[in-house]
mmCIF file of C-alpha atoms in Angstrom:
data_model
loop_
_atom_site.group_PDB
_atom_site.id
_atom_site.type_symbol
_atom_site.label_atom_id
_atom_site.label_comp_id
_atom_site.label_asym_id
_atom_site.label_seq_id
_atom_site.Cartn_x
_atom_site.Cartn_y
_atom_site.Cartn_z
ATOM 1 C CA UNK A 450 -14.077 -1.409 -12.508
ATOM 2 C CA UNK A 451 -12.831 -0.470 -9.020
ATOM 3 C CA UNK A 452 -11.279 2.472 -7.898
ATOM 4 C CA UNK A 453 -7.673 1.332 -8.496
ATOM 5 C CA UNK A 454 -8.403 0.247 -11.849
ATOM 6 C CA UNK A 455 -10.232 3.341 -13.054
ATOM 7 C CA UNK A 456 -6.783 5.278 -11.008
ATOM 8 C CA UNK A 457 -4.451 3.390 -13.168
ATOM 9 C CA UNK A 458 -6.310 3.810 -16.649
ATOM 10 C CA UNK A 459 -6.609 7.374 -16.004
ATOM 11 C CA UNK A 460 -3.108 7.384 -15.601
ATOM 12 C CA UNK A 461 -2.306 5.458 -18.530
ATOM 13 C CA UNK A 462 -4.341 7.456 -20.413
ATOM 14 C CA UNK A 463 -2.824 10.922 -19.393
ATOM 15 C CA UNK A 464 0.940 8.897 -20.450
ATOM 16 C CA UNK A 465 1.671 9.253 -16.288
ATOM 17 C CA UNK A 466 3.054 7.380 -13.890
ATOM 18 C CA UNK A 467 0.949 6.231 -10.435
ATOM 19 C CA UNK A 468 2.061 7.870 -6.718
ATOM 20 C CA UNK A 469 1.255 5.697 -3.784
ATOM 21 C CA UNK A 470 1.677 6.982 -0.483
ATOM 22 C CA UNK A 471 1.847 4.390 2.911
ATOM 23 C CA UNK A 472 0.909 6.268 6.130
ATOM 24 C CA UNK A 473 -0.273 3.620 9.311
ATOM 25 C CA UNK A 474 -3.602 4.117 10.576
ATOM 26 C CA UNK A 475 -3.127 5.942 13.824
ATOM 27 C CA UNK A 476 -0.084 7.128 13.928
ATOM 28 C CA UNK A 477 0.544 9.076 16.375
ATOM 29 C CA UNK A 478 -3.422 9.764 17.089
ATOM 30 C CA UNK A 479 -6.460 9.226 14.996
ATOM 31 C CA UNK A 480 -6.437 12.993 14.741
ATOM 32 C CA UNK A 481 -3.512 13.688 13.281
ATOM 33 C CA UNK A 482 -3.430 10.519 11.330
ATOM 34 C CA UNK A 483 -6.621 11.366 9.391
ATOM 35 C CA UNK A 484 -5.969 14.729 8.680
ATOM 36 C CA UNK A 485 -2.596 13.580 7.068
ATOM 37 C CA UNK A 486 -4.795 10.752 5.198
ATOM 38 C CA UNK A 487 -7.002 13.745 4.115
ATOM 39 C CA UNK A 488 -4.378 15.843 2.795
ATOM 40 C CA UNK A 489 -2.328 13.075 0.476
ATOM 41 C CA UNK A 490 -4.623 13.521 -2.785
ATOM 42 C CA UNK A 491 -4.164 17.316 -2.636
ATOM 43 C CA UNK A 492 -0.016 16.530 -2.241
ATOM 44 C CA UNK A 493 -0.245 14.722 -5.246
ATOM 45 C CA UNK A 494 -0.901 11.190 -3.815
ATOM 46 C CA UNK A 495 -2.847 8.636 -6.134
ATOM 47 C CA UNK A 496 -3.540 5.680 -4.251
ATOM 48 C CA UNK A 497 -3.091 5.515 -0.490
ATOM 49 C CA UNK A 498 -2.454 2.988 1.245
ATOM 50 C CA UNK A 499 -3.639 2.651 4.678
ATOM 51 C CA UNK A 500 -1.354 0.423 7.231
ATOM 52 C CA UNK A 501 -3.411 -1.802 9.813
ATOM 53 C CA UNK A 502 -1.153 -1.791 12.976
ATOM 54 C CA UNK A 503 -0.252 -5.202 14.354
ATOM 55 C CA UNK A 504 1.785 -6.507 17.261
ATOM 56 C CA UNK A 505 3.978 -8.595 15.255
ATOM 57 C CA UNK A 506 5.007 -6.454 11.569
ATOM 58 C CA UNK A 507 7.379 -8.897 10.889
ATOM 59 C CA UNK A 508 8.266 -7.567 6.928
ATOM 60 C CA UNK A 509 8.422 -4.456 8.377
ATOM 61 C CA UNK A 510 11.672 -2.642 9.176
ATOM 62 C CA UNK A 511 11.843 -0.344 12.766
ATOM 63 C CA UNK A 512 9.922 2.684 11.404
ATOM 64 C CA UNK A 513 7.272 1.218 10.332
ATOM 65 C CA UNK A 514 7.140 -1.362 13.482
ATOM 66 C CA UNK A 515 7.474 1.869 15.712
ATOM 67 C CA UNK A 516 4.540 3.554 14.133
ATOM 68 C CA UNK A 517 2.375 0.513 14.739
ATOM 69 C CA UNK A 518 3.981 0.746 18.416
ATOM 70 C CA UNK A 519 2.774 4.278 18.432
ATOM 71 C CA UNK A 520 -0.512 3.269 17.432
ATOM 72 C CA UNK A 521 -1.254 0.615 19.312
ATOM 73 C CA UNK A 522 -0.574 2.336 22.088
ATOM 74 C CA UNK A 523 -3.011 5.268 21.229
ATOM 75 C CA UNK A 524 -5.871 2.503 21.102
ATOM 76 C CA UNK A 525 -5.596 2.326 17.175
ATOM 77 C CA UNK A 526 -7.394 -0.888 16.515
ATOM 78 C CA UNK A 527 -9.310 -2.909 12.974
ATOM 79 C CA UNK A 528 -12.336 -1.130 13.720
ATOM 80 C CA UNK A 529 -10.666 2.270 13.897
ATOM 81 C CA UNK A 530 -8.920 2.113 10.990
ATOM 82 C CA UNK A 531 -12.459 1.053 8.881
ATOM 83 C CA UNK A 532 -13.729 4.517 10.783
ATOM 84 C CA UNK A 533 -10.737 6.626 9.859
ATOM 85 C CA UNK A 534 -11.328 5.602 5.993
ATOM 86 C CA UNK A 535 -15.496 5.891 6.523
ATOM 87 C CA UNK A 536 -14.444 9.593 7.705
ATOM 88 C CA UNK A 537 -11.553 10.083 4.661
ATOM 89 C CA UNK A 538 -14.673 8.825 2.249
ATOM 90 C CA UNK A 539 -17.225 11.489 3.269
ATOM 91 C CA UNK A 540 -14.957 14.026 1.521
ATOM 92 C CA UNK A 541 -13.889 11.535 -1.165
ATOM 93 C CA UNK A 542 -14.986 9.003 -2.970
ATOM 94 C CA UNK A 543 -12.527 8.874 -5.576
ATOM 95 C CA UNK A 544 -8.982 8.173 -4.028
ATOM 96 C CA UNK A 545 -8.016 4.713 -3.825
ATOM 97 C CA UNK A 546 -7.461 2.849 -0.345
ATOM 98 C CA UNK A 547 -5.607 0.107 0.126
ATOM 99 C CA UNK A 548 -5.479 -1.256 3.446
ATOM 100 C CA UNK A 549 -1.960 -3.344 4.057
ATOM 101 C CA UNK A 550 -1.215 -5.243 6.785
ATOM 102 C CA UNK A 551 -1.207 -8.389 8.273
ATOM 103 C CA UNK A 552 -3.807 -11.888 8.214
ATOM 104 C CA UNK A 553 -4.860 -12.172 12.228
ATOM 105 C CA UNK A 554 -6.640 -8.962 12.918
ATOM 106 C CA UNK A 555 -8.987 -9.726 9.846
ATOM 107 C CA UNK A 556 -9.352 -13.464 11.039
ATOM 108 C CA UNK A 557 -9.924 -12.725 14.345
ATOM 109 C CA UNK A 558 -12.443 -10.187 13.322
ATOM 110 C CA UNK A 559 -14.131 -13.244 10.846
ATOM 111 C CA UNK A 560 -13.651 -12.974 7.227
ATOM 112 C CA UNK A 561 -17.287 -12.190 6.061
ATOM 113 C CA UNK A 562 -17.654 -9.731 8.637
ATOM 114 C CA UNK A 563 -14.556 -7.699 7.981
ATOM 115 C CA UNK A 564 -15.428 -8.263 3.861
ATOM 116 C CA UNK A 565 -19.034 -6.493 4.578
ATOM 117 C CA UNK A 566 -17.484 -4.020 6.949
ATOM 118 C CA UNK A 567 -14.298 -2.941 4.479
ATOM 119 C CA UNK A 568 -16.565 -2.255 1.270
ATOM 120 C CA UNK A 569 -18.953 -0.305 3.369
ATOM 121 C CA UNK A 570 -16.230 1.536 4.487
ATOM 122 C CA UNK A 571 -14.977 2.035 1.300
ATOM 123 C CA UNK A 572 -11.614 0.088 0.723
ATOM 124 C CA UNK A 573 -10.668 -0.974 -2.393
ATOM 125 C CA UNK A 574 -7.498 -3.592 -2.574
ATOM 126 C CA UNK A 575 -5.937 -5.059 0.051
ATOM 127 C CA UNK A 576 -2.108 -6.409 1.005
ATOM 128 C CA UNK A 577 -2.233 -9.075 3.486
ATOM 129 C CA UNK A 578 1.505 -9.658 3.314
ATOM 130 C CA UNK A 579 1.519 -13.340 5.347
ATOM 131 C CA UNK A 580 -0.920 -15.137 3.190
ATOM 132 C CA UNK A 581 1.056 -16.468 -0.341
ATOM 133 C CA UNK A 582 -0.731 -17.657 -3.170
ATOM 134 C CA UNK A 583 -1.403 -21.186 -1.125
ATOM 135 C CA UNK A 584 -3.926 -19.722 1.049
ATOM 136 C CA UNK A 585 -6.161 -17.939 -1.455
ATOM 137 C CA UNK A 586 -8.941 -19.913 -0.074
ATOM 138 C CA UNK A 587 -8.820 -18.077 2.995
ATOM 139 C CA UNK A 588 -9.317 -14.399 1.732
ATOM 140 C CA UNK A 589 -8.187 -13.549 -1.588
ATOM 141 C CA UNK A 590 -11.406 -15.121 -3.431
ATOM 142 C CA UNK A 591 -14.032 -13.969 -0.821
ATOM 143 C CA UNK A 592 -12.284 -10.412 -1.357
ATOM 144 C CA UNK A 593 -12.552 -10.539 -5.067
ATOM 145 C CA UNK A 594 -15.885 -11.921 -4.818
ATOM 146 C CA UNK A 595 -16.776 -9.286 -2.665
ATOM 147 C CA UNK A 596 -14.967 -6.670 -4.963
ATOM 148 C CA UNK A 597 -12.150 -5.680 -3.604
ATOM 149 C CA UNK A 598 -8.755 -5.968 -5.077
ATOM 150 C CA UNK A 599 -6.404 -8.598 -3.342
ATOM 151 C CA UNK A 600 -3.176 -7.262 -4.141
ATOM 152 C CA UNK A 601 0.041 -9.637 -4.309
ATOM 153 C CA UNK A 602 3.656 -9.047 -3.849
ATOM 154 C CA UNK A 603 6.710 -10.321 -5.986
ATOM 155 C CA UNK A 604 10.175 -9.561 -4.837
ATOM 156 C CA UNK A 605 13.888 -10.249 -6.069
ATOM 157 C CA UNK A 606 13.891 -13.832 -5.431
ATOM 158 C CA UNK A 607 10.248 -14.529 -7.297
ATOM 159 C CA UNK A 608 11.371 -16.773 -9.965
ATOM 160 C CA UNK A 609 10.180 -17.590 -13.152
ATOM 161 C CA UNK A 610 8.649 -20.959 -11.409
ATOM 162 C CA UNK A 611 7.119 -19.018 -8.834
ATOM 163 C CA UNK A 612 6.171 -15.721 -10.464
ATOM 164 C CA UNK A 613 3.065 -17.295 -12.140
ATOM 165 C CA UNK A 614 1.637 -18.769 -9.286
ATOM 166 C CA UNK A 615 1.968 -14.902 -7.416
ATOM 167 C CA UNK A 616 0.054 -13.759 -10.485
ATOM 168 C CA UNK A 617 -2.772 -16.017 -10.157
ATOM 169 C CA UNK A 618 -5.629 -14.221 -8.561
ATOM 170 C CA UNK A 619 -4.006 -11.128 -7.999
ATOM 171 C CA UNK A 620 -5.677 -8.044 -9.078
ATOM 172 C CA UNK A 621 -5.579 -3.875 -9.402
ATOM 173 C CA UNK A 622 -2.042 -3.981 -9.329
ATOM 174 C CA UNK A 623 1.605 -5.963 -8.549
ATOM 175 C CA UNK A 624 3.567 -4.582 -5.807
ATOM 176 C CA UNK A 625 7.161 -5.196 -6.433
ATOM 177 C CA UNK A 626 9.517 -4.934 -3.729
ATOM 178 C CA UNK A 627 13.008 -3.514 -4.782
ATOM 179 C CA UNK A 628 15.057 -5.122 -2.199
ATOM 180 C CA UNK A 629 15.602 -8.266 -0.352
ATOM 181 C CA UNK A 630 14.535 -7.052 3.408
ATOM 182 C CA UNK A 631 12.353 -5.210 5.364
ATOM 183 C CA UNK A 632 10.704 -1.858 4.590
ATOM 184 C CA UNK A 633 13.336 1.315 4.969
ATOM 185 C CA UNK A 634 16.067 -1.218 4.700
ATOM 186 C CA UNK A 635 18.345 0.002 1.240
ATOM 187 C CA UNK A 636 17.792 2.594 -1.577
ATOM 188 C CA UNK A 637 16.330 0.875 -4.619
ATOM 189 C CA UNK A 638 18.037 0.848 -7.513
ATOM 190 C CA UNK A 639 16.581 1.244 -10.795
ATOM 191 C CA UNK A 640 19.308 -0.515 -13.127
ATOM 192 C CA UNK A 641 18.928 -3.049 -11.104
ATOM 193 C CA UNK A 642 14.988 -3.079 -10.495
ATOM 194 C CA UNK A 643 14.348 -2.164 -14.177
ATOM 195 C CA UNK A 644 15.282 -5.818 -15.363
ATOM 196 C CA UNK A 645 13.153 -7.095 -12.899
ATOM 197 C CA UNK A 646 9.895 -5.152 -13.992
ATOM 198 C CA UNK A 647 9.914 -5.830 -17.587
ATOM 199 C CA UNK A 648 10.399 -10.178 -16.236
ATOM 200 C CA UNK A 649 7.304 -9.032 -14.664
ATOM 201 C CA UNK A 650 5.508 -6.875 -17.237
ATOM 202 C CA UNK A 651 5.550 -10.298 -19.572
ATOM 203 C CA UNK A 652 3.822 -11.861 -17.668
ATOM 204 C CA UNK A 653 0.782 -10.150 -17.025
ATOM 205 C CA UNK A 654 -1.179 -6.713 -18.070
ATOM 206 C CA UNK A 655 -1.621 -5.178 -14.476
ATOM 207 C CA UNK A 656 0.473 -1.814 -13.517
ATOM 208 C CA UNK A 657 3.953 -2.984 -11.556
ATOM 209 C CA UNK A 658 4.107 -0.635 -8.454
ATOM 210 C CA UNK A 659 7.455 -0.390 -6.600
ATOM 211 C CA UNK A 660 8.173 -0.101 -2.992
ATOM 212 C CA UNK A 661 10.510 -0.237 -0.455
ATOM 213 C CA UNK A 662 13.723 2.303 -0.681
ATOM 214 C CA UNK A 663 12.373 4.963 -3.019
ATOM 215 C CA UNK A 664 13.043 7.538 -0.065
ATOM 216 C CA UNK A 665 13.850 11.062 -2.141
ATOM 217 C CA UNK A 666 12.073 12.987 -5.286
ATOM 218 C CA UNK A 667 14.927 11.668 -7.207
ATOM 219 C CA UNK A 668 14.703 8.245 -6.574
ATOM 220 C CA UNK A 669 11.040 8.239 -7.216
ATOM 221 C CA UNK A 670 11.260 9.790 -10.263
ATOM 222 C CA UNK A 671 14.131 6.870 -11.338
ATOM 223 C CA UNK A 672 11.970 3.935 -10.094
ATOM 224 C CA UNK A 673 8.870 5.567 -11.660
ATOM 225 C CA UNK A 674 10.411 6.071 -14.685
ATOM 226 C CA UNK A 675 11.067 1.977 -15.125
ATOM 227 C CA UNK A 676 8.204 1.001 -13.718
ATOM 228 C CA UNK A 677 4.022 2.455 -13.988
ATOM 229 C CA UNK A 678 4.541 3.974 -10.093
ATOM 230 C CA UNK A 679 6.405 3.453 -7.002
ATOM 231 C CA UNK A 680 5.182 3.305 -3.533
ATOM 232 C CA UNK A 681 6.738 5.621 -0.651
ATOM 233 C CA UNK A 682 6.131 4.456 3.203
ATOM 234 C CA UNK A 683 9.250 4.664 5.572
ATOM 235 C CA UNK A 684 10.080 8.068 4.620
ATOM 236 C CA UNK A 685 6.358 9.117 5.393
ATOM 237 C CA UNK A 686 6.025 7.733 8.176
ATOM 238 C CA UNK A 687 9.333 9.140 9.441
ATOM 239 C CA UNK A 688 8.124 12.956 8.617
ATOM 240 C CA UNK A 689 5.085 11.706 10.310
ATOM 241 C CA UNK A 690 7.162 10.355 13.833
ATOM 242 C CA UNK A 691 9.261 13.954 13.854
ATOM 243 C CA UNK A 692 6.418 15.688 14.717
ATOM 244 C CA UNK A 693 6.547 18.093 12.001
ATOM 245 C CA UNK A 694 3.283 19.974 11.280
ATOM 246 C CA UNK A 695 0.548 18.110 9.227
ATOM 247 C CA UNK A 696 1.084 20.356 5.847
ATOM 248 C CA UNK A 697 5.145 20.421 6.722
ATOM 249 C CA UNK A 698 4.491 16.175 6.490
ATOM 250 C CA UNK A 699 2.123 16.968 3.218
ATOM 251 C CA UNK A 700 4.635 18.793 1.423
ATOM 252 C CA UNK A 701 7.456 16.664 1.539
ATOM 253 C CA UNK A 702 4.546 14.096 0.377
ATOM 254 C CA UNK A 703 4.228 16.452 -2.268
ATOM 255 C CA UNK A 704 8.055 16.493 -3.530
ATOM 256 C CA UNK A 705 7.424 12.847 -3.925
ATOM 257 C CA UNK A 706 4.884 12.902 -5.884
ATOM 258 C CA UNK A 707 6.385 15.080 -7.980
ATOM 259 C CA UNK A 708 9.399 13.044 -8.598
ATOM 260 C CA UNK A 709 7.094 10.226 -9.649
ATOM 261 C CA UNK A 710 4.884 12.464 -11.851
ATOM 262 C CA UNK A 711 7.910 13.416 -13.510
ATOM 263 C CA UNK A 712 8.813 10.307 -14.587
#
C-alpha cells in the first residue's frame, strides 16, 4: 500500500474528506519553497503535490506558468526538485508527494533513471499531464512497476466512451478537473461538478479528487463535500508570489484545509 493509499483509507476511515495542496518546486527560491513544503501537513494539508517547473505549462493558466517562470529563473531544475522532497522526507515520511508536471524533463532525464531516482527520493504518484492513456507504455507501467502511483485526469468532456480507457491503469487516486480550461481559470461549481463525480464514482473504487477553481474555504468545503477531496493550487501559489511571510502563506493554507475538513 503506498502512501496515498494508506492517506485515503485513513481518511475514509475517520468519515473525512482528503486536502491536497499544489505549491511549484522553487518558487520563488528553494529556500522559501521548502520551508512552505515543510509547513503544509501542520496547515492541515494531506497530500502535496509538488509542481516540476517546465518551459512550456501549457494546461496551466498565468499563475501557475509565472511561478515556473520564477523558478526557472532561480535555477529550479528535475534534480532540485527530487532534493527539495529528499530534504521534506528527512522530517517526514508520512505525507504524500505527488510530483505533477509535464513528460520532457523526465524523458530527457531517461525513464529508469528518474524511476530509481523519484522512489529514493521518496515520491509517491505522479501527474504527467501530456501523456493520455495511449502512451502508458512510456511511463505509467514502469511507474507502477516501480511503485509509484501514476495518477490520471478526467475532465468535463471525458465521456462515457472515453472515461474507461482514463481509468485503465490509473492508480491512488482520479483527479477531476472542474472546468474546461486552464488552472485559476473559473470557480468550480459543485451542482454542476457533483453530477460529474458520482458518473465517475461508478466506474471505479479510487477517491475522486477535484481541482482547478476551488479558490476560498467555502468553496472547498462545497466541492469536498460532493466529492472524497479537492485540490487547491492557483490560490497557493498566488499567496506564495505576494511575498507574504511563509506562516502568513501557511495559514491561509490552513483555512483551506479547513473548509475541506469540514465537508
Amino acid at each position: 500500500m503506498s502512501r496515498i493509499d494508506a492517506t485515503f483509507a485513513a481518511l475514509k476511515d475517520q468519515n473525512r474528506k482528503g486536502f491536497v495542496a499544489y505549491i511549484m518546486a522553487g518558487d520563488p527560491d528553494e529556500a522559501r519553497s521548502l520551508a512552505v513544503m515543510k509547513g503544509l501537513p501542520a496547515a492541515g494539508v494531506d497530500v502535496i503535490e509538488l509542481g516540476v517547473p517546465f518551459t512550456d505549462p501549457m494546461a496551466d493558466g498565468p499563475t501557475i506558468q509565472l511561478a515556473g517562470q520564477r523558478a526557472l529563473e532561480a535555477g529550479m531544475t528535475l534534480e532540485k526538485t527530487l532534493a527539495m522532497a529528499r530534504a521534506f522526507r528527512a522530517e517526514d515520511t508520512t505525507t504524500p508527494i505527488v510530483l505533477m508536471g509535464y513528460y520532457n524533463p523526465i524523458y530527457s532525464r531517461g525513464v529508469d533513471k528518474f524511476l530509481v531516482d523519484a522512489q529514493e527520493a521518496g515520491i509517491d504518484g505522479l501527474i504527467v499531464v501530456d501523456l493520455p492513456p495511449e502512451e502508458d507504455d512510456e511511463l505509467c507501467l514502469p511507474a507502477q512497476a516501480a511503485g509509484l502511483n501514476f495518477i490520471r485526469l478526467a475532465t468535463p468532456t471525458t465521456d462515457a466512451k472515453r472515461l474507461p480507457k482514463v481509468l485503465t491503469n490509473t492508480s491512488g487516486f482520479v483527479y477531476y478537473v472542474s472546468i474546461t480550461g486552464i488552472t485559476g481559470a473559473a470557480e468550480a461549481n459543485a451542482a454542476a461538478v457533483a453530477p460529474e463525480v458520482a458518473r465517475i464514482k461508478a466506474s471505479t473504487d479510487l477517491p475522486i479528487i477535484v481541482g482547478f477553481g476551488v479558490r476560498t474555504p467555502e468553496t472547498a468545503k462545497a466541492i469536498a463535500g460532493i466529492a472524497d477531496g479537492c485540490v487547491v493550487g492557483s490560490a497557493i501559489v498566488e499567496q506564495i508570489a505576494s511575498g507574504k511571510p511563509v506562516d502568513e502563506i501557511l495559514s491561509f493554507v490552513k483555512s483551506l484545509s479547513d473548509g475541506a475538513h469540514s465537508a
